[in-house]
Amino acid sequence: MTGRLEEPLAKVLGARTAGSLEKLGLVTVGDLLRHYPRRYGAPGEMTPLAQLREGEHVTVMAQVRTATVRQMRSRGGAMLEAVVTDGRDSLQLTFFAKRAGVLRMHEDKLRPGRRGLFTGTVGEYRGRRQLTHPDYLIVGVDAADEDEAVAEASRPIPLYPAAASVPTWRIGRAVRAVLDPLTEADVPDPLPAELRERRGLPTLLEALRLVHVPETDQDHRRGRERLRFEEALVLQTALARRRADHDALAAVPRPARAGGLVAALDARLPYRLTDGQREVGETIAADLARDTPMLRLLQGDVGAGKTVVALRAMLQVVDAGGQAALLAPTEVLAAQHARSLRALLGPLADGGMLTAADDATRVTLLTGSQGSRERRAALAEAASGAAGIVVGTHALLSETVQFADLGLLVVDEQHRFGVEQRDALRARGERVPHTLVMTATPIPRTVAMTVFGDLETSVLSDRPAGRQETVTHLVPAGNAAWIDRAWARVREEVDRGGRAYVVCPRIDGDTEEEPEELPLDAVEGDAAGAGSDGPARPPLAAVLEVAELLSGHPALAGVGVGVMHGRLAAEDKDAAMARFAAGAAPVLVATTVIEVGVDVPEATAMVVLDAQHFGISQLHQLRGRVGRGDRASICLLVSHAEQGSVAHGRLSALAATTDGFLLAEKDLELRREGDVLGAAQSGGRNSLRLLRVVRDAHVIEDARQEAAALVASDPSLARWPALADAIADSLDRDREEFLSRS
């Protein structure tokens, strides 16, 4: 039997009202009750009318100054002109009708001195701002009786996320229509009664009434506090259940072996491991020795040395008789990883060859673009166990790829993979392989608790010895002298034996295609170039146009210029990277395809064109492609961003520090709250409506502890069916998988 919260709004409110609410994604009674007010207006608090912009859809609180109906001589019919004010500025309201009598109702309600909410699109007529045929609600008048009018005039006014066809007060009336008849039995509470009472929280029904029909400001704050905790508990309980499910799985222990490949690698490394690398390595080694599958997130800022830590883990598994797979998001990065691992291992990677060292293994690359002969050989090495380490892209997920004994899965840049893809590998064998997830995107602890909540987390915070800092400068795009100096600076680096990346948002300037990658953390308005109130700007820089320009630029005369972008075939990408690394084309004009993992130690300069288009984390990743050797490097951010803009603040923050974790915190301060969880909030209903992972860190921590206790007591949540239902409802499988990122 369907509960009251699952009832369609069409059944409760009628087809017409339900149809308008459906435009806001509200279909059931539960959807409508979870459509919380975005803020609350005080009856006496006026909206500053001077801030209104033409074309903007607004809801304003104002006081009626005048309202007059008159006949129109030129076009016939009647017009009502009213003027409302915030006490300083004014706004005109205009209504038209065929007969004056039709407008008398509005004139009667819009009496001078009354206050109301007025909604519509701001227009302009003869130099005056106006709303034409606005919808409105007069405080203390639009009520069922006098008592309700008095109450309405004195309590906070809920202002809902609305649309032009559904003003905020219509949403409010619809909410009251479905909320008022409900009883406690109609509204199952996800919070266990003991927990709720211990924390002094209202029931779900009480909380909904507090946020939708508050008598005081304290009411809606108390209601939102309870609903915020509920969101955190539902999320953290879902993650705690996944942790419990994972802990029940069995894995083959892969203990460290004295005198094996790990020790041989350490002996041949040209540098000493940092204290952080050793400490994290010991933690991972202990995880691998257990019979429960490891599930660990390895965070390391760009250049922190994650690859060596991952390689030592893979070699420990090989020492124990198993295989390791390294899953990379792009073919460029997969090939880069294979080259890097072979270079680090030297003769230790020559298994089966005359040059092999004792106990040597083999590193095999498997990608979708390989020829049939090369692919067959790679498949055979993986299936026979000859390859101790198999590196690949999503091609590793194909059913045709078999492993002799997969013991460890290393996933690089996990956010680029769907969880279903990753699970396809983990589910191959009878026992689940250990899993190490790596990311070079620094994640503040609050976000890690929320998004990677069921992974153990390790952080590499120190930089390997010899790594040089990268100095970052902002270059105003409109200053021709500065731009010329930027290209001269690139030439200086090339003449000293360096390499230079030039990054563009687009591939081809002749087309209207979207940029190859739009960052989640670029702020709306800034990302597009000109703001809503700024001058028109030239089109975003395109790889092919910029490469042609630089090939003929006097400062770069005689310098080879290559290109790299996502449309190139795999062999062309490899050739471009090889020419760049060798110095045949020491300037590489590229899209963000070079953002992650590309490792050319000779690269000492980077120029990012239209840098205002990118977000902090993406720019930080791009900057991490230089400064990977023992020479000082430079990063030039060429930008149209104006002083004082959000984009300029973002770029200034990047220029001020190379600390990725500081930048990640700054990033969260600057960008919209809705982007914090990225794709988890795209499409469908967003499971986090009130909870904010930065602001509400203490709430998340409390909920995490409560969730762990609940799942430890009853992993199936059979004692708390409403909590289990809430998890199933607000975190469908895809979103739950995304949030866990395991």
Short mmCIF file of N, CA and C in Angstrom, two decimals, residues 234-356:
data_model
loop_
_atom_site.label_atom_id
_atom_site.label_comp_id
_atom_site.label_asym_id
_atom_site.label_seq_id
_atom_site.Cartn_x
_atom_site.Cartn_y
_atom_site.Cartn_z
N VAL A 234 21.61 9.65 7.02
CA VAL A 234 21.25 8.76 5.91
C VAL A 234 22.48 8.48 5.05
N LEU A 235 23.22 9.53 4.73
CA LEU A 235 24.42 9.38 3.91
C LEU A 235 25.47 8.53 4.62
N GLN A 236 25.76 8.85 5.87
CA GLN A 236 26.82 8.13 6.57
C GLN A 236 26.41 6.69 6.89
N THR A 237 25.13 6.43 7.09
CA THR A 237 24.70 5.05 7.31
C THR A 237 24.85 4.23 6.04
N ALA A 238 24.54 4.84 4.90
CA ALA A 238 24.74 4.15 3.62
C ALA A 238 26.21 3.77 3.46
N LEU A 239 27.11 4.71 3.79
CA LEU A 239 28.54 4.43 3.65
C LEU A 239 29.00 3.40 4.69
N ALA A 240 28.45 3.48 5.91
CA ALA A 240 28.83 2.51 6.95
C ALA A 240 28.39 1.10 6.55
N ARG A 241 27.23 0.97 5.92
CA ARG A 241 26.79 -0.35 5.44
C ARG A 241 27.73 -0.88 4.37
N ARG A 242 28.18 0.01 3.50
CA ARG A 242 29.12 -0.43 2.46
C ARG A 242 30.44 -0.87 3.08
N ARG A 243 30.88 -0.14 4.10
CA ARG A 243 32.11 -0.56 4.79
C ARG A 243 31.92 -1.93 5.42
N ALA A 244 30.76 -2.15 6.06
CA ALA A 244 30.49 -3.44 6.70
C ALA A 244 30.42 -4.56 5.67
N ASP A 245 29.76 -4.29 4.55
CA ASP A 245 29.67 -5.30 3.48
C ASP A 245 31.07 -5.65 2.98
N HIS A 246 31.89 -4.62 2.81
CA HIS A 246 33.24 -4.85 2.30
C HIS A 246 34.07 -5.64 3.31
N ASP A 247 33.92 -5.32 4.59
CA ASP A 247 34.72 -6.01 5.61
C ASP A 247 34.37 -7.48 5.72
N ALA A 248 33.19 -7.85 5.21
CA ALA A 248 32.78 -9.26 5.26
C ALA A 248 33.35 -10.07 4.10
N LEU A 249 33.96 -9.40 3.11
CA LEU A 249 34.52 -10.10 1.95
C LEU A 249 35.87 -10.73 2.31
N ALA A 250 36.27 -11.69 1.51
CA ALA A 250 37.55 -12.38 1.73
C ALA A 250 38.52 -12.05 0.61
N ALA A 251 39.78 -11.87 0.97
CA ALA A 251 40.84 -11.63 -0.01
C ALA A 251 42.01 -12.55 0.29
N VAL A 252 42.85 -12.77 -0.69
CA VAL A 252 44.07 -13.56 -0.48
C VAL A 252 45.12 -12.66 0.16
N PRO A 253 45.65 -13.02 1.33
CA PRO A 253 46.70 -12.20 1.94
C PRO A 253 47.94 -12.16 1.04
N ARG A 254 48.53 -10.99 0.92
CA ARG A 254 49.75 -10.84 0.11
C ARG A 254 50.83 -10.20 0.98
N PRO A 255 51.41 -10.99 1.90
CA PRO A 255 52.40 -10.43 2.83
C PRO A 255 53.70 -10.06 2.12
N ALA A 256 54.43 -9.12 2.72
CA ALA A 256 55.72 -8.70 2.18
C ALA A 256 56.72 -9.85 2.28
N ARG A 257 57.65 -9.91 1.31
CA ARG A 257 58.68 -10.96 1.30
C ARG A 257 60.05 -10.31 1.39
N ALA A 258 60.81 -10.71 2.37
CA ALA A 258 62.15 -10.16 2.54
C ALA A 258 63.02 -10.52 1.34
N GLY A 259 63.79 -9.53 0.86
CA GLY A 259 64.70 -9.79 -0.24
C GLY A 259 64.02 -9.93 -1.59
N GLY A 260 62.78 -9.49 -1.70
CA GLY A 260 62.05 -9.62 -2.95
C GLY A 260 62.18 -8.39 -3.83
N LEU A 261 61.18 -8.22 -4.71
CA LEU A 261 61.22 -7.14 -5.69
C LEU A 261 61.13 -5.76 -5.03
N VAL A 262 60.40 -5.66 -3.93
CA VAL A 262 60.30 -4.35 -3.26
C VAL A 262 61.68 -3.89 -2.80
N ALA A 263 62.41 -4.78 -2.18
CA ALA A 263 63.75 -4.43 -1.71
C ALA A 263 64.67 -4.11 -2.89
N ALA A 264 64.53 -4.88 -3.98
CA ALA A 264 65.36 -4.64 -5.16
C ALA A 264 65.06 -3.28 -5.77
N LEU A 265 63.77 -2.89 -5.80
CA LEU A 265 63.42 -1.57 -6.32
C LEU A 265 64.01 -0.48 -5.44
N ASP A 266 63.85 -0.61 -4.12
CA ASP A 266 64.38 0.40 -3.21
C ASP A 266 65.88 0.59 -3.42
N ALA A 267 66.57 -0.50 -3.69
CA ALA A 267 68.03 -0.44 -3.85
C ALA A 267 68.44 0.29 -5.12
N ARG A 268 67.59 0.25 -6.15
CA ARG A 268 67.99 0.87 -7.41
C ARG A 268 67.40 2.27 -7.61
N LEU A 269 66.53 2.73 -6.70
CA LEU A 269 65.98 4.06 -6.86
C LEU A 269 67.09 5.11 -6.74
N PRO A 270 67.09 6.14 -7.59
CA PRO A 270 68.15 7.16 -7.55
C PRO A 270 67.95 8.18 -6.43
N TYR A 271 66.96 7.97 -5.58
CA TYR A 271 66.69 8.90 -4.49
C TYR A 271 66.15 8.11 -3.30
N ARG A 272 66.17 8.75 -2.14
CA ARG A 272 65.61 8.12 -0.95
C ARG A 272 64.12 8.40 -0.88
N LEU A 273 63.39 7.42 -0.42
CA LEU A 273 61.96 7.65 -0.20
C LEU A 273 61.78 8.69 0.90
N THR A 274 60.74 9.50 0.78
CA THR A 274 60.44 10.46 1.84
C THR A 274 59.87 9.71 3.04
N ASP A 275 59.87 10.40 4.18
CA ASP A 275 59.28 9.79 5.37
C ASP A 275 57.81 9.44 5.13
N GLY A 276 57.11 10.34 4.42
CA GLY A 276 55.70 10.09 4.13
C GLY A 276 55.50 8.87 3.25
N GLN A 277 56.35 8.70 2.24
CA GLN A 277 56.25 7.53 1.37
C GLN A 277 56.49 6.24 2.15
N ARG A 278 57.46 6.26 3.04
CA ARG A 278 57.75 5.06 3.85
C ARG A 278 56.58 4.74 4.79
N GLU A 279 56.06 5.78 5.44
CA GLU A 279 54.98 5.57 6.40
C GLU A 279 53.73 5.04 5.70
N VAL A 280 53.34 5.66 4.59
CA VAL A 280 52.16 5.19 3.86
C VAL A 280 52.42 3.80 3.29
N GLY A 281 53.65 3.57 2.83
CA GLY A 281 54.00 2.25 2.30
C GLY A 281 53.85 1.15 3.33
N GLU A 282 54.25 1.43 4.57
CA GLU A 282 54.11 0.43 5.63
C GLU A 282 52.64 0.14 5.94
N THR A 283 51.81 1.20 5.90
CA THR A 283 50.37 1.02 6.14
C THR A 283 49.76 0.14 5.06
N ILE A 284 50.10 0.42 3.80
CA ILE A 284 49.56 -0.36 2.68
C ILE A 284 50.07 -1.80 2.75
N ALA A 285 51.35 -1.97 3.10
CA ALA A 285 51.91 -3.32 3.20
C ALA A 285 51.15 -4.15 4.23
N ALA A 286 50.80 -3.51 5.35
CA ALA A 286 50.04 -4.23 6.39
C ALA A 286 48.64 -4.57 5.90
N ASP A 287 48.02 -3.65 5.16
CA ASP A 287 46.69 -3.92 4.59
C ASP A 287 46.74 -5.12 3.65
N LEU A 288 47.76 -5.18 2.80
CA LEU A 288 47.86 -6.25 1.81
C LEU A 288 48.07 -7.61 2.47
N ALA A 289 48.63 -7.62 3.68
CA ALA A 289 48.91 -8.89 4.35
C ALA A 289 47.68 -9.49 5.02
N ARG A 290 46.56 -8.76 5.04
CA ARG A 290 45.35 -9.24 5.71
C ARG A 290 44.48 -10.04 4.75
N ASP A 291 43.54 -10.81 5.33
CA ASP A 291 42.63 -11.60 4.50
C ASP A 291 41.33 -10.86 4.19
N THR A 292 41.25 -9.59 4.63
CA THR A 292 40.15 -8.70 4.24
C THR A 292 40.67 -7.78 3.15
N PRO A 293 39.92 -7.58 2.06
CA PRO A 293 40.47 -6.78 0.96
C PRO A 293 40.71 -5.33 1.36
N MET A 294 41.90 -4.84 1.05
CA MET A 294 42.23 -3.44 1.29
C MET A 294 41.33 -2.56 0.44
N LEU A 295 40.90 -1.45 1.00
CA LEU A 295 40.13 -0.45 0.27
C LEU A 295 40.63 0.90 0.76
N ARG A 296 41.65 1.44 0.08
CA ARG A 296 42.35 2.62 0.60
C ARG A 296 42.45 3.70 -0.47
N LEU A 297 42.23 4.94 -0.03
CA LEU A 297 42.41 6.11 -0.88
C LEU A 297 43.77 6.72 -0.58
N LEU A 298 44.59 6.87 -1.61
CA LEU A 298 45.90 7.49 -1.46
C LEU A 298 45.84 8.89 -2.08
N GLN A 299 45.86 9.90 -1.21
CA GLN A 299 45.88 11.27 -1.67
C GLN A 299 47.31 11.76 -1.69
N GLY A 300 47.66 12.43 -2.76
CA GLY A 300 48.97 13.04 -2.80
C GLY A 300 48.92 14.21 -3.75
N ASP A 301 49.39 15.36 -3.31
CA ASP A 301 49.40 16.52 -4.18
C ASP A 301 50.27 16.23 -5.39
N VAL A 302 50.14 17.04 -6.43
CA VAL A 302 50.94 16.81 -7.63
C VAL A 302 52.42 16.80 -7.25
N GLY A 303 53.12 15.79 -7.73
CA GLY A 303 54.54 15.67 -7.45
C GLY A 303 54.89 15.07 -6.11
N ALA A 304 53.92 14.47 -5.41
CA ALA A 304 54.18 13.95 -4.07
C ALA A 304 54.79 12.55 -4.10
N GLY A 305 54.82 11.90 -5.25
CA GLY A 305 55.45 10.58 -5.35
C GLY A 305 54.52 9.41 -5.13
N LYS A 306 53.26 9.53 -5.57
CA LYS A 306 52.29 8.44 -5.41
C LYS A 306 52.67 7.22 -6.24
N THR A 307 53.25 7.45 -7.43
CA THR A 307 53.54 6.34 -8.34
C THR A 307 54.48 5.33 -7.71
N VAL A 308 55.51 5.82 -7.02
CA VAL A 308 56.46 4.90 -6.38
C VAL A 308 55.78 4.11 -5.27
N VAL A 309 54.92 4.77 -4.50
CA VAL A 309 54.20 4.07 -3.43
C VAL A 309 53.33 2.98 -4.03
N ALA A 310 52.62 3.29 -5.12
CA ALA A 310 51.76 2.30 -5.77
C ALA A 310 52.60 1.15 -6.35
N LEU A 311 53.75 1.47 -6.94
CA LEU A 311 54.60 0.43 -7.52
C LEU A 311 55.11 -0.51 -6.44
N ARG A 312 55.50 0.01 -5.29
CA ARG A 312 55.98 -0.86 -4.22
C ARG A 312 54.86 -1.79 -3.74
N ALA A 313 53.61 -1.28 -3.72
CA ALA A 313 52.48 -2.13 -3.35
C ALA A 313 52.26 -3.22 -4.39
N MET A 314 52.35 -2.86 -5.66
CA MET A 314 52.17 -3.84 -6.73
C MET A 314 53.25 -4.92 -6.67
N LEU A 315 54.50 -4.51 -6.38
CA LEU A 315 55.59 -5.48 -6.32
C LEU A 315 55.43 -6.41 -5.12
N GLN A 316 54.88 -5.91 -4.01
CA GLN A 316 54.63 -6.78 -2.86
C GLN A 316 53.66 -7.90 -3.25
N VAL A 317 52.65 -7.57 -4.04
CA VAL A 317 51.69 -8.58 -4.49
C VAL A 317 52.37 -9.57 -5.44
N VAL A 318 53.21 -9.04 -6.33
CA VAL A 318 53.94 -9.93 -7.25
C VAL A 318 54.87 -10.84 -6.46
N ASP A 319 55.56 -10.28 -5.45
CA ASP A 319 56.42 -11.10 -4.59
C ASP A 319 55.64 -12.24 -3.94
N ALA A 320 54.35 -12.00 -3.68
CA ALA A 320 53.51 -13.00 -3.01
C ALA A 320 52.82 -13.93 -4.00
N GLY A 321 53.20 -13.84 -5.28
CA GLY A 321 52.67 -14.77 -6.27
C GLY A 321 51.46 -14.29 -7.04
N GLY A 322 51.05 -13.01 -6.84
CA GLY A 322 49.87 -12.50 -7.53
C GLY A 322 50.23 -11.51 -8.63
N GLN A 323 49.18 -10.91 -9.19
CA GLN A 323 49.34 -9.89 -10.23
C GLN A 323 48.68 -8.60 -9.77
N ALA A 324 49.10 -7.49 -10.40
CA ALA A 324 48.51 -6.19 -10.12
C ALA A 324 48.07 -5.56 -11.42
N ALA A 325 46.95 -4.84 -11.38
CA ALA A 325 46.46 -4.10 -12.55
C ALA A 325 46.38 -2.63 -12.18
N LEU A 326 46.87 -1.78 -13.08
CA LEU A 326 46.81 -0.33 -12.89
C LEU A 326 45.86 0.23 -13.93
N LEU A 327 44.76 0.80 -13.47
CA LEU A 327 43.71 1.31 -14.35
C LEU A 327 43.85 2.83 -14.45
N ALA A 328 44.08 3.33 -15.68
CA ALA A 328 44.28 4.76 -15.92
C ALA A 328 43.14 5.30 -16.78
N PRO A 329 42.80 6.59 -16.63
CA PRO A 329 41.62 7.12 -17.32
C PRO A 329 41.80 7.38 -18.81
N THR A 330 43.04 7.56 -19.29
CA THR A 330 43.25 7.84 -20.71
C THR A 330 44.40 6.98 -21.24
N GLU A 331 44.44 6.80 -22.57
CA GLU A 331 45.52 6.03 -23.16
C GLU A 331 46.86 6.75 -23.00
N VAL A 332 46.84 8.08 -23.09
CA VAL A 332 48.07 8.84 -22.88
C VAL A 332 48.64 8.54 -21.50
N LEU A 333 47.78 8.56 -20.49
CA LEU A 333 48.24 8.33 -19.12
C LEU A 333 48.63 6.87 -18.91
N ALA A 334 47.89 5.93 -19.53
CA ALA A 334 48.25 4.51 -19.40
C ALA A 334 49.64 4.26 -19.98
N ALA A 335 49.89 4.80 -21.16
CA ALA A 335 51.20 4.62 -21.79
C ALA A 335 52.29 5.28 -20.95
N GLN A 336 51.96 6.45 -20.40
CA GLN A 336 52.92 7.16 -19.53
C GLN A 336 53.25 6.31 -18.30
N HIS A 337 52.23 5.73 -17.67
CA HIS A 337 52.45 4.89 -16.50
C HIS A 337 53.33 3.69 -16.86
N ALA A 338 53.03 3.04 -17.98
CA ALA A 338 53.82 1.87 -18.37
C ALA A 338 55.29 2.25 -18.55
N ARG A 339 55.54 3.38 -19.23
CA ARG A 339 56.92 3.83 -19.43
C ARG A 339 57.59 4.14 -18.09
N SER A 340 56.86 4.85 -17.21
CA SER A 340 57.44 5.23 -15.92
C SER A 340 57.78 4.01 -15.08
N LEU A 341 56.87 3.03 -15.04
CA LEU A 341 57.12 1.83 -14.24
C LEU A 341 58.32 1.06 -14.78
N ARG A 342 58.39 0.93 -16.10
CA ARG A 342 59.54 0.21 -16.69
C ARG A 342 60.84 0.94 -16.40
N ALA A 343 60.81 2.29 -16.47
CA ALA A 343 62.02 3.06 -16.20
C ALA A 343 62.46 2.89 -14.74
N LEU A 344 61.49 2.90 -13.82
CA LEU A 344 61.83 2.72 -12.40
C LEU A 344 62.37 1.33 -12.13
N LEU A 345 61.80 0.32 -12.81
CA LEU A 345 62.18 -1.07 -12.54
C LEU A 345 63.46 -1.50 -13.27
N GLY A 346 63.71 -0.94 -14.45
CA GLY A 346 64.89 -1.34 -15.21
C GLY A 346 64.88 -2.84 -15.48
N PRO A 347 65.97 -3.54 -15.19
CA PRO A 347 66.03 -4.99 -15.43
C PRO A 347 64.99 -5.78 -14.64
N LEU A 348 64.44 -5.18 -13.60
CA LEU A 348 63.41 -5.88 -12.82
C LEU A 348 62.12 -6.05 -13.61
N ALA A 349 62.00 -5.32 -14.75
CA ALA A 349 60.80 -5.43 -15.59
C ALA A 349 61.05 -6.26 -16.84
N ASP A 350 62.19 -6.94 -16.90
CA ASP A 350 62.55 -7.70 -18.10
C ASP A 350 62.28 -9.18 -17.95
N GLY A 351 61.26 -9.54 -17.17
CA GLY A 351 60.97 -10.95 -16.95
C GLY A 351 60.89 -11.75 -18.24
N GLY A 352 61.58 -12.90 -18.30
CA GLY A 352 61.57 -13.74 -19.49
C GLY A 352 62.61 -13.35 -20.52
N MET A 353 63.41 -12.30 -20.24
CA MET A 353 64.42 -11.85 -21.21
C MET A 353 65.82 -12.09 -20.64
N LEU A 354 66.81 -12.11 -21.54
CA LEU A 354 68.19 -12.37 -21.11
C LEU A 354 68.71 -11.27 -20.18
N THR A 355 68.15 -10.04 -20.34
CA THR A 355 68.62 -8.91 -19.52
C THR A 355 67.96 -8.87 -18.15
N ALA A 356 67.10 -9.82 -17.88
CA ALA A 356 66.29 -9.76 -16.66
C ALA A 356 67.14 -9.96 -15.41
#
